[in-house]
Amino acid sequence: MSQQPEKINLLGLSPKQLEDFFESIGEKRFRAIQVLKWLHQQGASSFDEMTNISKTLRQRLAEVADIREPEVILEKISNDGTRKWVIRMDGGSSIEMVLIPEGSRKTLCVSSQVGCALDCSFCSTGKQGFNRNLSAAEIIAQLRVAIRSFGPFDPKDERRVTNVVFMGMGEPLLNFDNVLAATELMMDDNAYGLSKRRVTISTAGVVPAIDRLAGLSDVSLAVSIHAPNDELRNQLVPVNKRYPLKELIAACNNYLSHLNDKRVITVEYTLLEGINDQPEHARQLLKLLRQLPCKLNLIPFNPFPNSGYTKPSSEAILKFKQIIVNGGIVTTVRKTRGDDVDAACGQLVGQVDDRTRRSQKYLSVLQLDSTTESLTPAGDS
Ligand code: SAH
């Protein structure tokens, strides 16, 4: 039985990969720029639209390649303007993404994996286990969906998406190549043209991947610290057992040293009542942060049922913040946004067909957003 080779999805090819593709089919490399513009500036979804390319080449392209996007199965707009989508990926699992408006800034929070393998103790995505990496096309498709939701495709329209953060589902640095290709497209002038300061990869601290990224990309980096010492961090962010704080801070400094501008790392710290929110934790954190050019983003814990954690009081959050600010570190407290559509940090759960069987342990405690309950049921394949 002969099987048709699968067509290559051009949506996820980085500028360099698209040039290589054209070369591999005996075409000139500059075609890549034409096609990049069609795909990512015009939002083309078929080769027929690409009118500055000859009909023969368009037909040839349609034989070997395609432009495939996953299906949007739900779009919700929250009272505060936050938009949330549920997108079904090939294979039946779904992911969630959100767009958060804040003044002139419109931040799109994208997912990089279906589920997550890292199992941070306070994250509901982690409780669902891990299914698979998203392809670069599936990551870029999220940006296209968000841009398109405002009307005819226009990535340069500043009222749509101005910033992208990899803070949805998944650990982006464990899906290295696809995330890298997607960020290259986001930052390329022939594609989305976002500034490197406006595209941020957020990692729980996969040290070898941070090292690999250094010199290869100049995307902005956020690091999820969540605890000021290894003992506590081992419990909250288990990947710390492999890559402890000292190595993580060194990798971050090394990353910054490869950038040719003055940038800082965004340190994320989710505040969990009675666990990591005490003044002594703040003082310890301050010492740690002094070893790294950074700004701090405090995230009050977003609850989900049976998580075992609660959010600290506003007074406790303020007190914590003040200790760090008094130590001279720029600190913001993340506002909870879009919680009327379950779009807040750590509430993005999608529907993960878990391959690690971890979710079996948690199925009884897992919150399923009532709007996603009717989707493909989670469980073992
Ligand atoms: N894997 C990446 C992206 C995760 S999501 C990372 O670890 O950085 C983005 C941020 O939200 C991370 O800092 C994550 O730890 C945090 N987060 C996860 N669940 C949360 C919750 N329930 N409340 C508040 N923050 C949460």
Tab-separated table of N, CA, C and O and ligand atoms in Angstrom, residues 122-123 166-168 170-172 202-204 224 226 268 270 299-302 304 345-346, ligand 1:
chain	number	residue	atom	x	y	z
A	122	PHE	N	1.107	24.019	41.989
A	122	PHE	CA	-0.044	24.934	42.078
A	122	PHE	C	-0.644	25.250	40.710
A	122	PHE	O	-1.437	26.180	40.582
A	123	CYS	N	-0.275	24.492	39.680
A	123	CYS	CA	-0.710	24.819	38.322
A	123	CYS	C	-1.697	23.772	37.815
A	123	CYS	O	-1.399	22.577	37.819
A	166	PHE	N	4.619	33.454	26.159
A	166	PHE	CA	4.394	32.001	26.196
A	166	PHE	C	4.061	31.610	27.626
A	166	PHE	O	4.846	30.978	28.324
A	167	MET	N	2.888	32.042	28.072
A	167	MET	CA	2.472	31.779	29.450
A	167	MET	C	1.148	31.021	29.486
A	167	MET	O	0.453	31.017	30.495
A	168	GLY	N	0.800	30.401	28.377
A	168	GLY	CA	-0.387	29.554	28.366
A	168	GLY	C	-0.014	28.161	28.843
A	168	GLY	O	0.797	28.003	29.760
A	170	GLY	N	1.806	24.634	28.965
A	170	GLY	CA	3.042	24.005	28.512
A	170	GLY	C	4.308	24.700	28.934
A	170	GLY	O	4.299	25.850	29.393
A	171	GLU	N	5.422	23.978	28.811
A	171	GLU	CA	6.745	24.528	29.087
A	171	GLU	C	7.426	24.759	27.730
A	171	GLU	O	7.870	23.802	27.074
A	172	PRO	N	7.489	26.027	27.305
A	172	PRO	CA	7.977	26.301	25.947
A	172	PRO	C	9.389	25.765	25.673
A	172	PRO	O	9.673	25.325	24.560
A	202	SER	N	8.326	32.206	28.644
A	202	SER	CA	8.338	32.025	30.092
A	202	SER	C	8.692	30.575	30.402
A	202	SER	O	8.085	29.652	29.858
A	203	THR	N	9.688	30.380	31.252
A	203	THR	CA	10.140	29.013	31.549
A	203	THR	C	10.179	28.745	33.046
A	203	THR	O	10.453	29.644	33.841
A	204	ALA	N	9.926	27.506	33.393
A	204	ALA	CA	10.042	27.084	34.791
A	204	ALA	C	11.508	26.859	35.173
A	204	ALA	O	11.799	26.574	36.331
A	224	SER	N	10.043	31.520	35.975
A	224	SER	CA	9.112	31.262	37.066
A	224	SER	C	9.893	30.767	38.282
A	224	SER	O	10.277	29.612	38.345
A	226	HIS	N	9.139	31.453	41.972
A	226	HIS	CA	8.123	30.988	42.943
A	226	HIS	C	8.602	30.642	44.343
A	226	HIS	O	7.790	30.413	45.248
A	268	GLU	N	8.915	35.672	37.633
A	268	GLU	CA	7.526	35.471	38.068
A	268	GLU	C	7.525	34.745	39.407
A	268	GLU	O	8.314	33.814	39.631
A	270	THR	N	4.536	33.342	41.956
A	270	THR	CA	3.138	33.143	42.346
A	270	THR	C	3.061	33.093	43.861
A	270	THR	O	3.766	32.307	44.500
A	299	ILE	N	2.416	37.199	41.143
A	299	ILE	CA	1.121	36.694	40.658
A	299	ILE	C	0.357	36.107	41.841
A	299	ILE	O	0.732	35.057	42.355
A	300	PRO	N	-0.681	36.819	42.317
A	300	PRO	CA	-1.492	36.203	43.374
A	300	PRO	C	-2.066	34.886	42.840
A	300	PRO	O	-2.543	34.842	41.707
A	301	PHE	N	-2.000	33.847	43.633
A	301	PHE	CA	-2.456	32.528	43.197
A	301	PHE	C	-3.896	32.578	42.667
A	301	PHE	O	-4.787	33.152	43.299
A	302	ASN	N	-4.110	32.002	41.507
A	302	ASN	CA	-5.465	31.870	40.958
A	302	ASN	C	-6.001	30.509	41.341
A	302	ASN	O	-5.476	29.488	40.894
A	304	PHE	N	-8.031	27.010	41.890
A	304	PHE	CA	-8.858	26.026	41.183
A	304	PHE	C	-9.211	24.963	42.221
A	304	PHE	O	-8.482	24.801	43.207
A	345	CYS	N	-4.240	33.181	34.705
A	345	CYS	CA	-3.051	32.350	34.757
A	345	CYS	C	-3.292	31.070	35.539
A	345	CYS	O	-3.794	31.112	36.655
A	346	GLY	N	-2.909	29.955	34.981
A	346	GLY	CA	-3.062	28.706	35.725
A	346	GLY	C	-4.479	28.174	35.697
A	346	GLY	O	-4.779	27.145	36.267
B	1	SAH	N1	5.837	26.694	31.823
B	1	SAH	C1	5.974	28.108	31.784
B	1	SAH	C2	4.666	28.833	31.490
B	1	SAH	C3	3.646	28.592	32.581
B	1	SAH	S1	2.270	29.634	32.827
B	1	SAH	C4	6.520	28.608	33.117
B	1	SAH	O1	6.562	27.834	34.059
B	1	SAH	O2	6.942	29.745	33.190
B	1	SAH	C5	2.831	31.190	33.295
B	1	SAH	C6	2.955	31.465	34.786
B	1	SAH	O3	1.765	31.211	35.538
B	1	SAH	C7	4.045	30.653	35.442
B	1	SAH	O4	4.841	31.487	36.211
B	1	SAH	C8	3.249	29.709	36.281
B	1	SAH	O5	3.991	29.188	37.342
B	1	SAH	C9	2.110	30.576	36.748
B	1	SAH	N2	0.955	29.844	37.292
B	1	SAH	C10	0.571	28.587	37.015
B	1	SAH	N3	-0.534	28.256	37.705
B	1	SAH	C11	-0.864	29.331	38.428
B	1	SAH	C12	-1.941	29.626	39.335
B	1	SAH	N4	-2.882	28.730	39.608
B	1	SAH	N5	-1.980	30.853	39.901
B	1	SAH	C13	-1.050	31.778	39.590
B	1	SAH	N6	-0.020	31.562	38.754
B	1	SAH	C14	0.071	30.353	38.178
